[in-house]
mmCIF file of C-alpha atoms in Angstrom:
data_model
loop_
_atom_site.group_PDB
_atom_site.id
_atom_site.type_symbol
_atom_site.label_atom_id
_atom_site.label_comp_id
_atom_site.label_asym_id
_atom_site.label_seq_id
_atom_site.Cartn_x
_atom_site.Cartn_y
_atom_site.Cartn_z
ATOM 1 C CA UNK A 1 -30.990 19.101 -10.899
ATOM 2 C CA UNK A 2 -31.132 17.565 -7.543
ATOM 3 C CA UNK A 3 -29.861 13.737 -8.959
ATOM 4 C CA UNK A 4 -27.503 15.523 -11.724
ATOM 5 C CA UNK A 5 -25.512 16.791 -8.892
ATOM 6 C CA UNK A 6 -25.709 13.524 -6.621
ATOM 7 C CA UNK A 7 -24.363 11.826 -9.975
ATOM 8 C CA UNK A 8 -21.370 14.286 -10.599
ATOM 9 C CA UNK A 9 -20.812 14.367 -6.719
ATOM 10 C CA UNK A 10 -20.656 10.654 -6.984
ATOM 11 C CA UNK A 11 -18.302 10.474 -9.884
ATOM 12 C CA UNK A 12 -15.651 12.684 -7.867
ATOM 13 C CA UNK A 13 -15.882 10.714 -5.026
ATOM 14 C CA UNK A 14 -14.928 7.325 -6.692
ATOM 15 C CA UNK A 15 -12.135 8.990 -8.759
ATOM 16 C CA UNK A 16 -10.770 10.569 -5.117
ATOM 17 C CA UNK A 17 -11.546 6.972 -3.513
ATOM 18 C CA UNK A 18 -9.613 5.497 -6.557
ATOM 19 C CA UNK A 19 -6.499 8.001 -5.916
ATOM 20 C CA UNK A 20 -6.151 8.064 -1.998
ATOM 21 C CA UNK A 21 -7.840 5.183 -0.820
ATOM 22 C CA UNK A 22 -9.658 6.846 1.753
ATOM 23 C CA UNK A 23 -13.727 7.325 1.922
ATOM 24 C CA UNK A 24 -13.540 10.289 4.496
ATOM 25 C CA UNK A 25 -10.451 12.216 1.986
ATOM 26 C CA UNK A 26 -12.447 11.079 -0.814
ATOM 27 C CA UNK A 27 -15.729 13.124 0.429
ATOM 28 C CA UNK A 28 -13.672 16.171 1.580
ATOM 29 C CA UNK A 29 -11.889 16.475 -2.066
ATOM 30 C CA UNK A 30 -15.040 16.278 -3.662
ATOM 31 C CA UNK A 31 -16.598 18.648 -1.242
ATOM 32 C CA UNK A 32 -13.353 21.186 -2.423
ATOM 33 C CA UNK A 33 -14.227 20.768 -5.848
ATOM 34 C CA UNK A 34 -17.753 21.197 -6.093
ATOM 35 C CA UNK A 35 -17.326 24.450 -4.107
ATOM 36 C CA UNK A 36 -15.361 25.980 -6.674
ATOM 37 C CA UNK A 37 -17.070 28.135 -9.055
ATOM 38 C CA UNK A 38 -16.478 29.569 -12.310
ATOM 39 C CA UNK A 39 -12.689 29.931 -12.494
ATOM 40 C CA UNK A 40 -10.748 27.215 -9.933
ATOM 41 C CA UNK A 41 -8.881 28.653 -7.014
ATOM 42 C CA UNK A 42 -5.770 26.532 -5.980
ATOM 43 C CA UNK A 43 -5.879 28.482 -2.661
ATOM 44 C CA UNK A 44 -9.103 27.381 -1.643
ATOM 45 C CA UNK A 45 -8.345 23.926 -2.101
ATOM 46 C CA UNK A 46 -6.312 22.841 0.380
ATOM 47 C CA UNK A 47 -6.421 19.439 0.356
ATOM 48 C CA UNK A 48 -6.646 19.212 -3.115
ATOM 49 C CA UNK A 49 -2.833 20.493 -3.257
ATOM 50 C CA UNK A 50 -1.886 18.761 -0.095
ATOM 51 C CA UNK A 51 -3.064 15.126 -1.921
ATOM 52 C CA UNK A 52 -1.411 16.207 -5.151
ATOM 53 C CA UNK A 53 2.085 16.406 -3.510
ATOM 54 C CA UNK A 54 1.716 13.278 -1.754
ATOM 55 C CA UNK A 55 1.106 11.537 -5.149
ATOM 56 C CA UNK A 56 3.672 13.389 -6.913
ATOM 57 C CA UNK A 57 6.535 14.010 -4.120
ATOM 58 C CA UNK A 58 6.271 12.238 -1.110
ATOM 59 C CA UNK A 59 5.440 9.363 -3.000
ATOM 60 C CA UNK A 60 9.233 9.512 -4.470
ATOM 61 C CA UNK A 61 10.808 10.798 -1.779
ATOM 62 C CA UNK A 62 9.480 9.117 0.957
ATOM 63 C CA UNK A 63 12.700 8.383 2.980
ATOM 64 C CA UNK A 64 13.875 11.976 2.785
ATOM 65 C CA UNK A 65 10.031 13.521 4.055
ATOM 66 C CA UNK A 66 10.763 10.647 6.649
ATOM 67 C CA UNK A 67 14.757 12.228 7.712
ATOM 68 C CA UNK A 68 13.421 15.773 7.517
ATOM 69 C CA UNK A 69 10.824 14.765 10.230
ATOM 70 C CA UNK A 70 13.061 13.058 12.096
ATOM 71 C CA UNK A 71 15.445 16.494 12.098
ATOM 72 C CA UNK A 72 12.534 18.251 13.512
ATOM 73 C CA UNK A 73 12.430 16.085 16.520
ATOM 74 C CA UNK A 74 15.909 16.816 17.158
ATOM 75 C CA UNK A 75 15.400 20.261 17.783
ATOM 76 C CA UNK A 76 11.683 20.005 18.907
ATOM 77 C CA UNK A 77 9.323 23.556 19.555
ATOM 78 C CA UNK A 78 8.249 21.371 22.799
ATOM 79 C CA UNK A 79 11.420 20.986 24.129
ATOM 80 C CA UNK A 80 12.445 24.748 24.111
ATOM 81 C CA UNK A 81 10.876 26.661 27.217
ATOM 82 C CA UNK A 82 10.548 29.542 28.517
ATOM 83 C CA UNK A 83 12.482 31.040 31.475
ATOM 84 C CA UNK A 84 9.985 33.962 32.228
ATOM 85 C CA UNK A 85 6.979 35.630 31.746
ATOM 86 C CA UNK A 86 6.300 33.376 35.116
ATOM 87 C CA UNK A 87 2.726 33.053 33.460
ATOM 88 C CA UNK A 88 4.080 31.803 29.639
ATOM 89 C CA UNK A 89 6.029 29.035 31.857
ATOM 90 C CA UNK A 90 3.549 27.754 33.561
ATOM 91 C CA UNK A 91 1.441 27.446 30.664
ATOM 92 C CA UNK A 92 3.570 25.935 28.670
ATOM 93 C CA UNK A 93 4.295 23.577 31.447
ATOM 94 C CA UNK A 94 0.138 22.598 31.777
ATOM 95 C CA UNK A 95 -0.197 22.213 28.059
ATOM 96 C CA UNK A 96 3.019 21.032 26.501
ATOM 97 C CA UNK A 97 4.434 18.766 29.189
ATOM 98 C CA UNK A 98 1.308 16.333 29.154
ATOM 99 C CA UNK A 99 1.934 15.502 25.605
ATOM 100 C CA UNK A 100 5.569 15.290 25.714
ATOM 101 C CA UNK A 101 4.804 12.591 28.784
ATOM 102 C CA UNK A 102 2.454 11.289 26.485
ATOM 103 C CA UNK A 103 4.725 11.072 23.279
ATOM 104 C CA UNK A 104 7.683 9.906 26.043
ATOM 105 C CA UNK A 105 5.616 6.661 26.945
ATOM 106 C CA UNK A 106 4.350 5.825 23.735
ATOM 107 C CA UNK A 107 8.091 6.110 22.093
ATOM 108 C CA UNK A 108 10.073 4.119 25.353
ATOM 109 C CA UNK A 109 12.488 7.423 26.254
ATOM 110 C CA UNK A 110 12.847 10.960 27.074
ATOM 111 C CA UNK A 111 13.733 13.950 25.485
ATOM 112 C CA UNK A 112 16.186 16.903 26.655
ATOM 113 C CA UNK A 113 14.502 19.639 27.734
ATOM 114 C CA UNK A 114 16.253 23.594 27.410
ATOM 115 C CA UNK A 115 15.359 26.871 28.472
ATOM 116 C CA UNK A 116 15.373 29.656 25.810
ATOM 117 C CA UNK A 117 17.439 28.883 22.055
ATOM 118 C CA UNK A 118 20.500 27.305 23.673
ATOM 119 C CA UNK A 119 20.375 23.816 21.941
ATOM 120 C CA UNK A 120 19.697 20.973 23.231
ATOM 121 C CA UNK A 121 21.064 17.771 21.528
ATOM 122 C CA UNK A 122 18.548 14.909 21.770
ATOM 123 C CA UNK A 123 20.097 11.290 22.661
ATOM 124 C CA UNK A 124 20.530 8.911 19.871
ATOM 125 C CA UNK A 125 18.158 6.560 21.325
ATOM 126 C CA UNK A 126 15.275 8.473 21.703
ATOM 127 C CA UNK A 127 15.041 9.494 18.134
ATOM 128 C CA UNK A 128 15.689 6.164 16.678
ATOM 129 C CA UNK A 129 12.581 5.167 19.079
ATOM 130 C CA UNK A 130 11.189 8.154 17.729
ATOM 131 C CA UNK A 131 12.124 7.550 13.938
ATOM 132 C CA UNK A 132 10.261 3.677 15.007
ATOM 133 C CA UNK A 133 6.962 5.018 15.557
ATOM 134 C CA UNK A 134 7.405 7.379 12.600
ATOM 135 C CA UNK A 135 8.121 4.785 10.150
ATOM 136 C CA UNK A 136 4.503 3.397 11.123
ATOM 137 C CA UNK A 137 3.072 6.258 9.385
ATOM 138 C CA UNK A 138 2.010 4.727 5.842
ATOM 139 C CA UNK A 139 3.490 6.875 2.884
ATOM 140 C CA UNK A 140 1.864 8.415 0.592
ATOM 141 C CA UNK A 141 -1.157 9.950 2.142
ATOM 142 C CA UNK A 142 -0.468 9.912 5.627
ATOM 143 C CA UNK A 143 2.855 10.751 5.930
ATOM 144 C CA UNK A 144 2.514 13.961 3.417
ATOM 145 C CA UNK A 145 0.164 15.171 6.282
ATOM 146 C CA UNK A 146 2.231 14.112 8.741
ATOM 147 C CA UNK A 147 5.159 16.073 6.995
ATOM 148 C CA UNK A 148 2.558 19.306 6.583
ATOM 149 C CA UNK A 149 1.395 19.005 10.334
ATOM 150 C CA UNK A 150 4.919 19.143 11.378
ATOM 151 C CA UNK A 151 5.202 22.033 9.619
ATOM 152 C CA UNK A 152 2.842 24.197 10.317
ATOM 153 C CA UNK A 153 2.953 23.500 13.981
ATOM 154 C CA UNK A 154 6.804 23.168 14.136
ATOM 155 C CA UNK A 155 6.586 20.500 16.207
ATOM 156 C CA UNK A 156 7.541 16.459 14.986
ATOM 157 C CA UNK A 157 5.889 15.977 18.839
ATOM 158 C CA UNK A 158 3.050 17.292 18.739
ATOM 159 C CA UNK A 159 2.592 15.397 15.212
ATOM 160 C CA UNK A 160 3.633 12.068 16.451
ATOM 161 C CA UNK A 161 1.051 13.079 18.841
ATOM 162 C CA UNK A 162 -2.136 13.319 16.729
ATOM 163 C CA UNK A 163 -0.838 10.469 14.493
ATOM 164 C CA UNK A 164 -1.450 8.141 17.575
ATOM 165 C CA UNK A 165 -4.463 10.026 18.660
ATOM 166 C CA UNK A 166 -3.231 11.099 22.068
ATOM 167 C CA UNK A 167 -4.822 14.341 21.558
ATOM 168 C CA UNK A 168 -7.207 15.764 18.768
ATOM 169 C CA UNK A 169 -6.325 18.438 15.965
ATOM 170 C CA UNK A 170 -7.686 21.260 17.788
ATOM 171 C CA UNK A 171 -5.418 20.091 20.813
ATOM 172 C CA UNK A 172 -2.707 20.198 18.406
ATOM 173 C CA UNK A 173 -3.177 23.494 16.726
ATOM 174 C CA UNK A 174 -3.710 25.279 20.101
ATOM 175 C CA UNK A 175 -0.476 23.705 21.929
ATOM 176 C CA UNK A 176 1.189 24.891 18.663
ATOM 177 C CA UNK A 177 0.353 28.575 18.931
ATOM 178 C CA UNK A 178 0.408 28.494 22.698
ATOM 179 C CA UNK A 179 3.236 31.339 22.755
ATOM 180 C CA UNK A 180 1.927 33.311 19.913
ATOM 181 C CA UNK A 181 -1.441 33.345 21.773
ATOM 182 C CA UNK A 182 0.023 34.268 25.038
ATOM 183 C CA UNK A 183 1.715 37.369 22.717
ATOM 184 C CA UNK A 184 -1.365 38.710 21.615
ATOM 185 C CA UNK A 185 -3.414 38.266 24.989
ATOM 186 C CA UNK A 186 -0.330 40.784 25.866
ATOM 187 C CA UNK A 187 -0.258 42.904 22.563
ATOM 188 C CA UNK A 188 -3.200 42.241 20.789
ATOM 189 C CA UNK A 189 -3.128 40.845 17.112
ATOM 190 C CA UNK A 190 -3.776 42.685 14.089
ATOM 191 C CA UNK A 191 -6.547 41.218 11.082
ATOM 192 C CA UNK A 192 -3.680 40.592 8.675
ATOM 193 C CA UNK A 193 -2.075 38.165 11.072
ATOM 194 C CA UNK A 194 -5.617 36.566 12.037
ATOM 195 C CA UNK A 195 -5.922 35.806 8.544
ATOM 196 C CA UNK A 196 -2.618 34.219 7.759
ATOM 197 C CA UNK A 197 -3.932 32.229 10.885
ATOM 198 C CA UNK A 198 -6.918 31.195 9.621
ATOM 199 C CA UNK A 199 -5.431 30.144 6.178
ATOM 200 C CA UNK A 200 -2.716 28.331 7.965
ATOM 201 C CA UNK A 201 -5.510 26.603 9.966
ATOM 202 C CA UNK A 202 -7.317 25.499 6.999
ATOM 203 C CA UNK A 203 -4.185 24.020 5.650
ATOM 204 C CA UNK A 204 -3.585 22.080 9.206
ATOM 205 C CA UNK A 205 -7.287 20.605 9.096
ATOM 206 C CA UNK A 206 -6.419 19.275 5.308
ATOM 207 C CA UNK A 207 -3.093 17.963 6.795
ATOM 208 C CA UNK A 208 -4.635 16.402 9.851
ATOM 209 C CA UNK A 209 -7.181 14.685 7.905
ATOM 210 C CA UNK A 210 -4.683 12.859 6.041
ATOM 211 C CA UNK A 211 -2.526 11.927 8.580
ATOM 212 C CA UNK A 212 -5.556 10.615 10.282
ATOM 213 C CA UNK A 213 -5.897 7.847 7.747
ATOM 214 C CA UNK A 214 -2.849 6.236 8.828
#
């Protein structure tokens, strides 16, 4: 039974390989796969749908994943802070401006910064340096995670970010839900919102993987 289940694990591997071109996306898939049993459950697989729609939509539309990116830097999460709690300001200030410095330096310019939702228009030049570094994110595979990280964190920063490996996914992730954690140190959370958290986080780990293969 053992070397009947090394063969089919094998098999799945070198069909993922095949597809995605990745050893470390190929295990994961397979990994998704094999954990399924008796009927298949799309929800449990996230990478599995996340590698799908790279082959079958980013693929095609890989310049308009690319502008809808770039849009998202133009009204980046990281640029919008706080103007009190005294305490939510000077956290986002520890955690958020170090990568923004970060993102900053590896781009060549700076990005506006504005308190609260006024808006901030971004200068031209710093997202066409922006959209520079972005088009070195290889499409398919990559840039559909890119595209899902941005997402789910709401940030094209902190994205850019982990696609140059100035922090780590669970540096990511946190920075993301730095306000919504501050919230429920304040309020407290309730289960059902933990576990649309944890299903979004499983989603982000699929995401990051891919985007780590650019």
């Amino acid at each position: 039974m053992r070397n009947l289940i090394t063969d089919v694990r094998g098999v799945l591997v070198g069909q993922a390989h095949d597809a995605v071109g990745s050893r470390a996306v190929a295990e994961a898939l397979a990994a998704e796969w094999q954990a399924q049993a008796g009927q298949i459950d799309p929800a449990a697989m996230p990478l599995t749908r996340l590698v799908n729609s790279a082959l079958d939509g980013v693929a095609d539309q890989e310049a308009a994943v690319r502008a809808e990116i770039l849009r998202y830097a133009g009204s980046d999460a990281l640029c919008y802070r706080a103007g009190e709690p005294e305490a939510l300001v000077a956290r986002q200030n520890a955690v958020w401006q170090p990568v923004l410095d970060a993102v900053e330096s590896l781009i060549g310019a700076r990005f506006l910064l504005a308190e609260g939702v006024v808006f901030a228009e971004q200068p031209a030049g710093t997202l066409a340096a922006f959209a520079r570094k972005l088009d070195a994110i290889p499409a398919p595979v990559a840039l559909a995670g890119a595209h899902n990280v941005m997402t789910l964190t709401g940030s094209a920063i902190l994205m850019l970010a982990l696609a140059n490996r100035l922090i780590g996914p669970g540096e990511a992730w946190d920075a993301a839900h730095l306000d919504e954690d501050y919230q429920i140190e304040v309020w407290g959370q309730d289960e059902e919102a933990a576990e649309r958290r944890a299903i979004r986080r499983r989603e982000f780990d699929a995401a990051a993987l891919l985007l780590a293969q650019g």
